[in-house]
Amino acid sequence: MTIVPDQRTSAALEPFVATLSPYDLGRSPAGVHRGLPSTTLSITIPEEDSLEIAWPGRPGSPDRFRAVVAGLHLDAAELRQQGGTRGVWLTLNPSGAAALLGIPASALAGHVADLADVVPAMADLPERLAACRSWPQRRAVVERALLAGLARHEEQAGGHELRATLAALSATDRVQEAARLLGCSRRRLSGLVRTALGVTPKEYQRLLRFQAARGRLVAAASAKRAGLAAVAAASGFADQAHLTREWRAMAGCTPTEWLREEGLAA
């Protein structure tokens, strides 16, 4: 999946929006993409038609969406886009769910939903984007929709305690140590994270480690550097075998297979 680099979002959205970019699923006629686990929620809006999303091994999938919101998940989804391969993709930090969409991130944990069902006020966003002729126009439409959401849910836009909690979990790989850094009990820490995100603190740290490895894999492949062992060590895995096992569990493939799918491996 190709994400086109772009300028920063408006200042009011910066605390909540991690990414806002056009995307291209590549040359595959069916537009197949593997949606990997992440510490962010995502919103995907195809330029044309709709998205089909399947969860391998889960009953009841696939489902079709005109625009989709995905919560935090620990396994990979398969996205197929008909009628074209391009669209708009944005990711939200966990506090952005409440501030921009009006629901906690926990309400979407482990599954996906149609954007129109989650935020009825954004139901016509795909049609408004389809009427645009350039990326700057599309970006402006999305930002206006998000700013309108922020105005509607301004009272939920705080999130200081949650941001501090997630920062502590990012600073150590031990939940008990994160609780010590915050000056609270492990039980309170676990309750806050479960209520806000819908995952446990340990699961959130697992997502952090996987996300870090993904970034290092892309950087190493882009620089033509080999070495899964170095990526594993830098990302907090015991060894390369541990990294590969975790990728099979969370991505449904090995790191090398994923790089090849993304066109990053020889």
CSV table of C-alpha atoms in Angstrom, one decimal:
chain,number,residue,atom,x,y,z
A,1,MET,CA,0.0,0.0,0.0
A,2,THR,CA,1.5,3.3,-1.1
A,3,ILE,CA,0.9,6.3,1.2
A,4,VAL,CA,1.8,9.7,-0.3
A,5,PRO,CA,3.6,12.0,2.1
A,6,ASP,CA,1.8,15.2,2.7
A,7,GLN,CA,1.9,18.4,4.8
A,8,ARG,CA,0.8,18.4,8.5
A,9,THR,CA,-2.8,18.6,9.6
A,10,SER,CA,-4.2,21.8,11.0
A,11,ALA,CA,-3.0,22.7,14.5
A,12,ALA,CA,-6.3,21.9,16.2
A,13,LEU,CA,-6.3,18.3,14.8
A,14,GLU,CA,-2.6,17.5,15.5
A,15,PRO,CA,-3.2,16.0,18.9
A,16,PHE,CA,-5.7,13.6,17.5
A,17,VAL,CA,-4.8,12.8,13.8
A,18,ALA,CA,-1.6,10.7,13.2
A,19,THR,CA,-1.9,10.4,9.4
A,20,LEU,CA,-4.1,12.0,6.7
A,21,SER,CA,-3.0,11.0,3.2
A,22,PRO,CA,-4.1,9.7,-0.2
A,23,TYR,CA,-3.4,6.0,-0.7
A,24,ASP,CA,-2.9,3.6,-3.5
A,25,LEU,CA,-3.3,-0.2,-3.0
A,26,GLY,CA,-1.1,-0.9,-6.0
A,27,ARG,CA,-1.4,-2.7,-9.3
A,28,SER,CA,-3.4,-5.7,-8.2
A,29,PRO,CA,-6.7,-5.8,-10.2
A,30,ALA,CA,-8.6,-6.6,-7.0
A,31,GLY,CA,-6.8,-4.0,-4.9
A,32,VAL,CA,-5.9,-6.5,-2.1
A,33,HIS,CA,-4.1,-5.1,1.0
A,34,ARG,CA,-3.2,-6.6,4.4
A,35,GLY,CA,-4.4,-4.3,7.2
A,36,LEU,CA,-1.9,-4.8,10.0
A,37,PRO,CA,-2.4,-4.2,13.7
A,38,SER,CA,-1.5,-0.7,14.9
A,39,THR,CA,-1.8,1.6,18.0
A,40,THR,CA,-4.1,3.9,16.0
A,41,LEU,CA,-7.6,3.7,14.7
A,42,SER,CA,-8.0,4.1,10.9
A,43,ILE,CA,-10.6,5.5,8.5
A,44,THR,CA,-10.4,4.4,4.9
A,45,ILE,CA,-12.5,6.0,2.2
A,46,PRO,CA,-12.1,4.7,-1.3
A,47,GLU,CA,-12.4,7.1,-4.3
A,48,GLU,CA,-14.8,4.7,-6.0
A,49,ASP,CA,-17.2,1.9,-5.1
A,50,SER,CA,-16.5,0.2,-1.7
A,51,LEU,CA,-14.2,-1.9,0.4
A,52,GLU,CA,-14.6,-5.6,1.2
A,53,ILE,CA,-13.0,-6.5,4.5
A,54,ALA,CA,-12.4,-10.0,5.7
A,55,TRP,CA,-10.8,-11.3,8.9
A,56,PRO,CA,-9.2,-14.7,8.1
A,57,GLY,CA,-10.4,-17.4,10.5
A,58,ARG,CA,-13.3,-15.3,11.8
A,59,PRO,CA,-16.9,-16.4,11.0
A,60,GLY,CA,-19.2,-14.0,9.3
A,61,SER,CA,-16.7,-12.2,7.1
A,62,PRO,CA,-16.2,-10.6,4.6
A,63,ASP,CA,-18.3,-7.4,4.9
A,64,ARG,CA,-18.6,-4.5,2.5
A,65,PHE,CA,-18.3,-0.8,3.4
A,66,ARG,CA,-18.5,2.4,1.5
A,67,ALA,CA,-16.2,4.0,4.1
A,68,VAL,CA,-14.8,2.1,7.1
A,69,VAL,CA,-13.6,2.8,10.6
A,70,ALA,CA,-11.3,0.2,12.2
A,71,GLY,CA,-10.5,0.0,15.9
A,72,LEU,CA,-7.4,-1.4,17.5
A,73,HIS,CA,-7.0,-5.1,16.6
A,74,LEU,CA,-4.3,-7.7,17.2
A,75,ASP,CA,-4.8,-9.7,14.0
A,76,ALA,CA,-4.6,-8.7,10.3
A,77,ALA,CA,-7.6,-7.9,8.1
A,78,GLU,CA,-7.7,-8.4,4.3
A,79,LEU,CA,-9.0,-5.4,2.3
A,80,ARG,CA,-10.2,-5.7,-1.3
A,81,GLN,CA,-11.2,-2.6,-3.2
A,82,GLN,CA,-13.3,-2.8,-6.4
A,83,GLY,CA,-13.6,-0.1,-9.0
A,84,GLY,CA,-10.2,1.4,-8.4
A,85,THR,CA,-7.3,1.2,-5.9
A,86,ARG,CA,-7.1,4.8,-4.6
A,87,GLY,CA,-8.7,6.7,-1.8
A,88,VAL,CA,-8.2,8.7,1.4
A,89,TRP,CA,-6.7,7.1,4.5
A,90,LEU,CA,-6.4,8.7,8.0
A,91,THR,CA,-5.3,7.3,11.3
A,92,LEU,CA,-6.4,8.6,14.7
A,93,ASN,CA,-4.6,8.5,18.0
A,94,PRO,CA,-6.7,6.7,20.7
A,95,SER,CA,-7.9,10.0,22.2
A,96,GLY,CA,-9.0,11.1,18.7
A,97,ALA,CA,-11.8,8.7,18.7
A,98,ALA,CA,-13.7,10.5,21.5
A,99,ALA,CA,-12.6,14.0,20.4
A,100,LEU,CA,-13.5,13.6,16.7
A,101,LEU,CA,-15.9,10.7,16.4
A,102,GLY,CA,-17.7,11.0,19.8
A,103,ILE,CA,-17.0,7.5,20.9
A,104,PRO,CA,-14.2,5.9,22.9
A,105,ALA,CA,-11.7,3.8,21.0
A,106,SER,CA,-12.9,0.8,23.0
A,107,ALA,CA,-16.2,0.8,21.2
A,108,LEU,CA,-14.4,-0.2,18.0
A,109,ALA,CA,-11.8,-2.6,19.5
A,110,GLY,CA,-11.3,-5.7,17.4
A,111,HIS,CA,-13.7,-4.9,14.6
A,112,VAL,CA,-14.6,-2.5,11.9
A,113,ALA,CA,-17.8,-0.4,11.2
A,114,ASP,CA,-19.2,1.8,8.5
A,115,LEU,CA,-18.3,5.4,8.9
A,116,ALA,CA,-22.0,6.4,8.4
A,117,ASP,CA,-23.0,4.2,11.4
A,118,VAL,CA,-20.3,5.5,13.7
A,119,VAL,CA,-20.7,9.2,12.8
A,120,PRO,CA,-24.0,9.9,11.0
A,121,ALA,CA,-22.8,13.5,10.4
A,122,MET,CA,-20.1,12.1,8.2
A,123,ALA,CA,-22.3,9.8,6.1
A,124,ASP,CA,-22.0,11.9,3.0
A,125,LEU,CA,-18.2,12.3,3.3
A,126,PRO,CA,-17.5,9.7,0.5
A,127,GLU,CA,-19.8,11.6,-1.9
A,128,ARG,CA,-18.2,15.0,-1.1
A,129,LEU,CA,-14.7,13.5,-1.7
A,130,ALA,CA,-15.8,12.0,-5.0
A,131,ALA,CA,-16.8,15.5,-6.2
A,132,CYS,CA,-13.3,16.8,-5.6
A,133,ARG,CA,-10.8,17.1,-8.4
A,134,SER,CA,-7.5,17.3,-6.5
A,135,TRP,CA,-5.9,16.1,-3.3
A,136,PRO,CA,-5.8,19.5,-1.6
A,137,GLN,CA,-9.5,19.7,-2.1
A,138,ARG,CA,-10.1,16.3,-0.6
A,139,ARG,CA,-7.8,17.1,2.3
A,140,ALA,CA,-9.7,20.3,3.0
A,141,VAL,CA,-13.1,18.4,2.9
A,142,VAL,CA,-11.8,15.8,5.4
A,143,GLU,CA,-10.3,18.4,7.7
A,144,ARG,CA,-13.5,20.4,7.8
A,145,ALA,CA,-15.4,17.2,8.7
A,146,LEU,CA,-13.0,16.4,11.5
A,147,LEU,CA,-13.0,20.0,12.8
A,148,ALA,CA,-16.8,19.9,12.9
A,149,GLY,CA,-16.6,16.6,14.9
A,150,LEU,CA,-14.2,18.3,17.3
A,151,ALA,CA,-16.6,21.2,17.8
A,152,ARG,CA,-19.5,18.7,18.5
A,153,HIS,CA,-17.4,16.7,21.0
A,154,GLU,CA,-15.2,19.4,22.4
A,155,GLU,CA,-15.9,18.4,26.0
A,156,GLN,CA,-14.4,15.0,25.3
A,157,ALA,CA,-11.2,16.4,23.8
A,158,GLY,CA,-9.1,16.4,27.0
A,159,GLY,CA,-7.6,13.0,27.3
A,160,HIS,CA,-4.5,14.1,29.3
A,161,GLU,CA,-4.6,11.1,31.7
A,162,LEU,CA,-4.9,8.7,28.8
A,163,ARG,CA,-2.1,10.3,26.9
A,164,ALA,CA,0.1,10.2,30.0
A,165,THR,CA,-0.8,6.5,30.5
A,166,LEU,CA,0.0,5.5,26.9
A,167,ALA,CA,3.3,7.5,27.1
A,168,ALA,CA,4.3,5.5,30.2
A,169,LEU,CA,3.4,2.2,28.5
A,170,SER,CA,5.6,3.3,25.6
A,171,ALA,CA,8.5,4.0,27.9
A,172,THR,CA,8.8,0.5,29.3
A,173,ASP,CA,8.0,-3.0,28.4
A,174,ARG,CA,6.7,-3.8,31.9
A,175,VAL,CA,3.2,-2.8,32.9
A,176,GLN,CA,4.1,-2.7,36.6
A,177,GLU,CA,6.9,-0.2,35.8
A,178,ALA,CA,4.5,1.9,33.8
A,179,ALA,CA,2.2,2.0,36.8
A,180,ARG,CA,5.1,3.1,39.0
A,181,LEU,CA,6.0,5.9,36.6
A,182,LEU,CA,2.4,7.1,36.8
A,183,GLY,CA,2.2,6.8,40.5
A,184,CYS,CA,-0.9,4.5,40.4
A,185,SER,CA,-1.7,0.9,40.9
A,186,ARG,CA,-1.5,-1.7,38.2
A,187,ARG,CA,-5.2,-2.3,38.6
A,188,ARG,CA,-6.1,1.4,38.0
A,189,LEU,CA,-3.8,1.5,35.0
A,190,SER,CA,-5.4,-1.7,33.5
A,191,GLY,CA,-8.9,-0.3,34.1
A,192,LEU,CA,-8.2,3.0,32.4
A,193,VAL,CA,-6.6,1.3,29.3
A,194,ARG,CA,-9.3,-1.3,29.0
A,195,THR,CA,-12.1,1.3,29.3
A,196,ALA,CA,-10.5,3.7,26.8
A,197,LEU,CA,-8.9,1.4,24.2
A,198,GLY,CA,-10.6,-2.0,24.6
A,199,VAL,CA,-7.3,-3.8,25.0
A,200,THR,CA,-5.2,-4.6,28.0
A,201,PRO,CA,-2.0,-2.7,28.8
A,202,LYS,CA,0.1,-5.7,27.8
A,203,GLU,CA,-1.8,-6.0,24.5
A,204,TYR,CA,-1.1,-2.3,23.9
A,205,GLN,CA,2.6,-2.8,24.4
A,206,ARG,CA,2.4,-5.8,22.1
A,207,LEU,CA,1.0,-3.4,19.4
A,208,LEU,CA,3.7,-0.9,20.1
A,209,ARG,CA,6.4,-3.5,19.6
A,210,PHE,CA,4.9,-4.8,16.4
A,211,GLN,CA,4.5,-1.3,15.1
A,212,ALA,CA,8.1,-0.4,15.9
A,213,ALA,CA,9.3,-3.6,14.1
A,214,ARG,CA,7.1,-2.7,11.1
A,215,GLY,CA,8.7,0.7,10.8
A,216,ARG,CA,12.3,-0.7,11.1
A,217,LEU,CA,11.5,-3.3,8.5
A,218,VAL,CA,10.4,-0.7,6.0
A,219,ALA,CA,13.4,1.5,6.8
A,220,ALA,CA,15.9,-1.4,6.4
A,221,ALA,CA,14.3,-2.6,3.2
A,222,SER,CA,14.2,0.9,1.7
A,223,ALA,CA,17.9,1.3,2.5
A,224,LYS,CA,18.7,-2.1,1.0
A,225,ARG,CA,19.9,-3.4,4.4
A,226,ALA,CA,19.3,-7.0,5.3
A,227,GLY,CA,19.0,-8.2,8.9
A,228,LEU,CA,15.8,-9.4,10.6
A,229,ALA,CA,17.9,-10.2,13.6
A,230,ALA,CA,18.9,-6.5,14.0
A,231,VAL,CA,15.3,-5.4,13.6
A,232,ALA,CA,14.2,-7.9,16.2
A,233,ALA,CA,16.8,-6.8,18.7
A,234,ALA,CA,16.0,-3.1,18.2
A,235,SER,CA,12.3,-3.7,18.6
A,236,GLY,CA,12.4,-5.6,21.8
A,237,PHE,CA,12.0,-9.2,20.6
A,238,ALA,CA,14.1,-12.0,22.1
A,239,ASP,CA,15.5,-13.0,18.7
A,240,GLN,CA,14.6,-13.3,15.0
A,241,ALA,CA,12.6,-16.4,15.6
A,242,HIS,CA,10.5,-14.5,18.2
A,243,LEU,CA,9.9,-11.7,15.7
A,244,THR,CA,8.8,-14.2,13.0
A,245,ARG,CA,6.4,-16.0,15.4
A,246,GLU,CA,4.8,-12.7,16.4
A,247,TRP,CA,4.4,-11.6,12.8
A,248,ARG,CA,2.8,-14.9,11.9
A,249,ALA,CA,0.4,-14.4,14.8
A,250,MET,CA,-0.5,-10.8,14.2
A,251,ALA,CA,0.0,-10.3,10.5
A,252,GLY,CA,-0.7,-13.8,9.2
A,253,CYS,CA,2.6,-14.0,7.4
A,254,THR,CA,6.3,-13.7,8.0
A,255,PRO,CA,8.1,-10.3,7.8
A,256,THR,CA,9.8,-11.3,4.6
A,257,GLU,CA,6.4,-12.3,3.0
A,258,TRP,CA,4.9,-9.0,4.0
A,259,LEU,CA,7.8,-7.0,2.6
A,260,ARG,CA,7.4,-8.9,-0.7
A,261,GLU,CA,3.6,-8.1,-0.8
A,262,GLU,CA,4.4,-4.4,-0.3
A,263,GLY,CA,7.0,-4.4,-3.0
A,264,LEU,CA,9.8,-3.7,-0.6
A,265,ALA,CA,11.7,-7.0,-0.9
A,266,ALA,CA,13.7,-8.4,-3.8
